[in-house]
XYZ file of C-alpha atoms in Angstrom:
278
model
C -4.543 -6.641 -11.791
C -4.282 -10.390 -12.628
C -0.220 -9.892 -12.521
C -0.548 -8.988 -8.703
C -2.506 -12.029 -7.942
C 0.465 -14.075 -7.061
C 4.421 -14.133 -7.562
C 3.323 -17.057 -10.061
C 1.070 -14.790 -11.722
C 4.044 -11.564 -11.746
C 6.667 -13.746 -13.017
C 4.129 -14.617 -16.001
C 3.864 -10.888 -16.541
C 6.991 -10.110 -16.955
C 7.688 -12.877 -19.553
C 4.188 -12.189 -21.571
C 4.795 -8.509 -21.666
C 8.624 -8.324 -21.923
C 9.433 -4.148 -21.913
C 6.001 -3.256 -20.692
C 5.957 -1.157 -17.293
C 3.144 -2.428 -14.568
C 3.022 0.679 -13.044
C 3.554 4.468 -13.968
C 6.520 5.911 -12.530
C 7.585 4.370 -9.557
C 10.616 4.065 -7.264
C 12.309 0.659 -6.359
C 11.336 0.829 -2.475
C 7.996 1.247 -3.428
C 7.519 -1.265 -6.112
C 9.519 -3.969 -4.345
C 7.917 -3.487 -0.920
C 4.263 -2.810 -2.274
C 4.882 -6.631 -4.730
C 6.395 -8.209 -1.496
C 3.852 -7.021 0.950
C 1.327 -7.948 -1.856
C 2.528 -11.651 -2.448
C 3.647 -11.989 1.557
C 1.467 -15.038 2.021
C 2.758 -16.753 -0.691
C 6.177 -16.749 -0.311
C 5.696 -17.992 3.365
C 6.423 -20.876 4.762
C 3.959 -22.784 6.771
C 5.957 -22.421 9.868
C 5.948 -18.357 9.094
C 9.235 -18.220 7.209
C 9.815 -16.982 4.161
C 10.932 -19.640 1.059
C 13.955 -19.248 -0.376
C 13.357 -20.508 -3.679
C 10.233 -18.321 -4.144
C 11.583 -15.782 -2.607
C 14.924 -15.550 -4.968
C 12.738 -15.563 -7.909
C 10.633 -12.938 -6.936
C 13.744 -10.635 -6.572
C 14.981 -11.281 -9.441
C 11.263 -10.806 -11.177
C 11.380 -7.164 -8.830
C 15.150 -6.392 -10.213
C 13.763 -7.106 -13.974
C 10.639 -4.470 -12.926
C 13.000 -2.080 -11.840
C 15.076 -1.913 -14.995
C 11.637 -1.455 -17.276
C 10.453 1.007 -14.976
C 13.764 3.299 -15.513
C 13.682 3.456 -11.540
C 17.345 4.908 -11.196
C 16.273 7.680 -13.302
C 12.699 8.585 -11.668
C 14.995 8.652 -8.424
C 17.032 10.792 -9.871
C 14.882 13.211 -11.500
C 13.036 13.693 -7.961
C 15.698 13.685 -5.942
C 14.392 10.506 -3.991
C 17.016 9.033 -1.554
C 16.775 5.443 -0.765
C 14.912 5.300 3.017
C 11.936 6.936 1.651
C 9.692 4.212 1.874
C 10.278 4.034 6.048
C 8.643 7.470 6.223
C 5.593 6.080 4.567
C 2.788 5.144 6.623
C 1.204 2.568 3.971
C 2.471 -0.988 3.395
C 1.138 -0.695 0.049
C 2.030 2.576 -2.215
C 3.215 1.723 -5.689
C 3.859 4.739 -6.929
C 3.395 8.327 -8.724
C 0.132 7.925 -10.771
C -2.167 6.323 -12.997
C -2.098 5.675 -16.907
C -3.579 3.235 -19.856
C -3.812 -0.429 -18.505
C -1.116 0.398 -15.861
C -1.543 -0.904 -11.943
C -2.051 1.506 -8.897
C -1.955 0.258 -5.747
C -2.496 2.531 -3.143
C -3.902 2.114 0.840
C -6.473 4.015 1.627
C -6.423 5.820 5.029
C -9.928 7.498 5.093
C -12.042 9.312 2.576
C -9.180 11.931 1.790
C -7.024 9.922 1.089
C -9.481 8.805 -1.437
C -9.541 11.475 -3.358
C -6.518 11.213 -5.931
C -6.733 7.918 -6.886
C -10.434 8.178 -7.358
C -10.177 11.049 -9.532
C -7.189 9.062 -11.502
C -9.353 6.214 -11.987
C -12.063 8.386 -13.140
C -9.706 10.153 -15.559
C -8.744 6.665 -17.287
C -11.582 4.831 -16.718
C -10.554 2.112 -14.479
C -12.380 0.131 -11.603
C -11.348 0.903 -7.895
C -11.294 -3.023 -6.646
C -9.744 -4.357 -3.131
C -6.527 -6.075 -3.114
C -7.226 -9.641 -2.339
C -9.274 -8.841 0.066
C -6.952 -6.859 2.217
C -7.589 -4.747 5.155
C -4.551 -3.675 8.054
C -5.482 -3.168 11.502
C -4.550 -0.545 12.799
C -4.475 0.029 17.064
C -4.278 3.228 18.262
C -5.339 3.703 22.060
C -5.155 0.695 23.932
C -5.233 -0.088 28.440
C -2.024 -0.904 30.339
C -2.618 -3.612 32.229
C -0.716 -2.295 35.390
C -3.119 1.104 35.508
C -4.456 1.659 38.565
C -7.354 3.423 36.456
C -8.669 0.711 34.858
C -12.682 2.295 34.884
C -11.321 5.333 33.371
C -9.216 4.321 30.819
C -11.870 1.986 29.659
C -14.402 4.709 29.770
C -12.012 6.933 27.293
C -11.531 3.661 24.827
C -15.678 3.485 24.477
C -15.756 6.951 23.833
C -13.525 6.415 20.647
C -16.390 4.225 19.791
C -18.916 6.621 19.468
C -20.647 7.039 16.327
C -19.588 11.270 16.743
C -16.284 10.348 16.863
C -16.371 7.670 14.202
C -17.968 9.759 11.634
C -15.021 11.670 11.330
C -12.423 11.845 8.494
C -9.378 11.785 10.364
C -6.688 10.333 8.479
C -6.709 7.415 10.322
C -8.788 4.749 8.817
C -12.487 4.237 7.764
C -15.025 3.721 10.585
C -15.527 0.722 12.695
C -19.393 0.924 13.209
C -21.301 0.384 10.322
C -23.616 3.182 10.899
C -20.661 5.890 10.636
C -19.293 3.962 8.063
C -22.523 4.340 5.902
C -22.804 8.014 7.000
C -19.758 8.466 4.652
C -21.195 8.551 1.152
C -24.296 11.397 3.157
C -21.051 13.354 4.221
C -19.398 13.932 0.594
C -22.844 15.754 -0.433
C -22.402 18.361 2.779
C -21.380 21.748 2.191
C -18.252 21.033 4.066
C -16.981 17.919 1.691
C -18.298 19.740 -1.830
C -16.186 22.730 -0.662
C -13.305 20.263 -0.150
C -10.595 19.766 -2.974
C -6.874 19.205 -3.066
C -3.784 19.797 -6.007
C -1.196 17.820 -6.826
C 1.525 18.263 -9.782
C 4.469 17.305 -10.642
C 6.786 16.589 -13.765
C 6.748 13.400 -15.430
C 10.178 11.996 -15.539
C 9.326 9.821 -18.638
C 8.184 12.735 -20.618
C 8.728 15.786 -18.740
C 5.764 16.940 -18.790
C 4.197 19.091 -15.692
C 0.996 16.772 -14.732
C -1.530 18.629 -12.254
C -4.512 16.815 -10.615
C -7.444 18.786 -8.998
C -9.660 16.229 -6.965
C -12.565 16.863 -4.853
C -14.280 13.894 -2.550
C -16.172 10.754 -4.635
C -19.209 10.783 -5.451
C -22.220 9.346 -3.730
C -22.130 6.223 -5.671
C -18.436 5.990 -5.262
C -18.350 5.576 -1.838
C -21.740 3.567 -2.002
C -19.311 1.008 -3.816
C -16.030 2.203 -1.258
C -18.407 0.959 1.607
C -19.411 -2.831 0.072
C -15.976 -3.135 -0.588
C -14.869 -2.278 2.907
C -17.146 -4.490 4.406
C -16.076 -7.384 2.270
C -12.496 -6.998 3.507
C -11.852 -10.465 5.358
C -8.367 -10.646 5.234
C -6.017 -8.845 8.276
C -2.691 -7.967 6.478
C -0.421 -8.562 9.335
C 3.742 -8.153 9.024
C 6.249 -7.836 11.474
C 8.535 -5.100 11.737
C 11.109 -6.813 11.848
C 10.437 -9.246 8.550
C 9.649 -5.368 6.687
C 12.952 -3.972 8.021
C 15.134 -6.889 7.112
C 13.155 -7.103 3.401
C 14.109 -3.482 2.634
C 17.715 -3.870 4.248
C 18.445 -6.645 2.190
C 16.679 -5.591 -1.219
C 18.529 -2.237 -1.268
C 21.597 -4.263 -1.253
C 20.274 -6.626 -3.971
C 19.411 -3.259 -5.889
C 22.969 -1.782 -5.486
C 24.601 -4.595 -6.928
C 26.239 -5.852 -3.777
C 24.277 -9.526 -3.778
C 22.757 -11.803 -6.391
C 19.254 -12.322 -5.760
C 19.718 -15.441 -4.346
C 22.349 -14.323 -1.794
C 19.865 -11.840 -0.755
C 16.955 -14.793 -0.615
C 19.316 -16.607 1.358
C 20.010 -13.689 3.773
C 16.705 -12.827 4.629
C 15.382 -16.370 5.021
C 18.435 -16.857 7.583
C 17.573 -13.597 9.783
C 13.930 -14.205 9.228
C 14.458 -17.957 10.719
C 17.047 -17.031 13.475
C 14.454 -13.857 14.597
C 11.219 -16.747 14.702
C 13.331 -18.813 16.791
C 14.285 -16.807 19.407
């Protein structure tokens, strides 16, 4: 994990372990927008730019990833067409899997979504940890000011506060209220949750091989530990669409082979800057 700490910290990877992939197999969207989104506070500027220095060598670091990762190939052999990563709902998906001292970096959208990359963890051994602290807000019902049914519209927001309603594994996020939140590690011992599994295979396209994973909900203790790390979260990842949009326009160009990492650097640091100002 200590190469996703900073861009400082990747670049140092890279040279220390020259040939050696950081994750499993992977895609170049969701490497390069998973490291970016990962080391966005660093390569900001104080005035909420990006910098252009930092910001050229971190493409270059991402292009050098891409190339030990055999991305084209993976691509390839799954038929993955570059936009993929805009019909993702995470900011932060690195990729297919989870072996030896390799890094997965997956958001979590509720205790389903848990399930995989628990059981992957499990499987190797590895320590499910927060990523620096991370959390991203999420808003989903909100009041129009200009409603001329103010009373209701507030009464229909509380009642997505209710601890019925917030107990529920929706997909959507963990709980708000700390009470529903600690209800989760009680629900994975119902009926309901041990009945509860999903599959997932596919073929590895470094080997070949057909990989299947059968996982159920964590256990008691695992979401025990889910729940302290949830409510240490004290960083709000926050990221403009726009600053996302022009990232991933640019990189696939960098990627492609029609810009040098710098040009690319210097291209997104212009639109970024023009966008800000306006």
């Amino acid at each position: 994990m200590d190469a996703c700490k900073d861009p400082d910290a990747f670049h140092a990877y890279l040279e220390q372990h020259p040939g050696e992939c950081l994750f499993t197999a992977t895609t170049h969207e969701m490497a390069g927008m998973t490291l970016f989104n990962t080391f966005y506070e660093e390569l900001k500027t104080k005035k909420g730019g990006l910098d252009e220095k930092k910001l050229a060598q971190f493409l270059e670091d991402w292009m050098k990833l891409c190339e030990v990762q055999n991305t084209r190939s993976i691509e390839e052999a799954r038929g993955l067409e570059t936009g993929s990563w805009k019909q993702m709902r995470n900011r932060f998906n690195s990729g297919f899997g989870l072996k030896g001292n390799q890094v997965m970096i997956e958001e979590l959208n509720g205790l389903m979504s848990a399930m995989v990359p628990y059981a992957q963890a499990r499987e190797q051994g590895r320590t499910v940890m927060s990523l620096k602290q991370y959390y991203v807000p999420q808003v989903f019902a909100g009041i129009n000011a200009s409603s001329k049914q103010q009373e209701l519209a507030m009464e229909f927001v509380e009642c997505l506060f209710e601890e019925s309603v917030q107990k529920g594994d929706n997909g959507d996020g963990f709980p708000v209220l700390k009470s529903a939140l600690e209800y989760q590690s009680e629900y994975v011992e119902t009926p309901e949750a041990v009945e509860m599994s999903v599959g997932v295979g596919s073929e590895d396209p470094q080997t070949g091989e057909e990989v299947h994973i059968s996982a159920s909900y964590p256990s008691r203790d695992e979401i025990d530990r889910l729940s302290g790390i949830i409510e240490g979260l004290k960083v709000p990842f926050m990221m403009d669409g726009m600053v996302a949009d022009t990232v991933l326009e640019e990189m696939e160009k960098c990627y492609m082979g029609e810009q040098t990492a710098e040009e690319t650097a210097k291209v997104i640091c212009q639109k970024v800057d023009t966008y800000l100002a306006e």
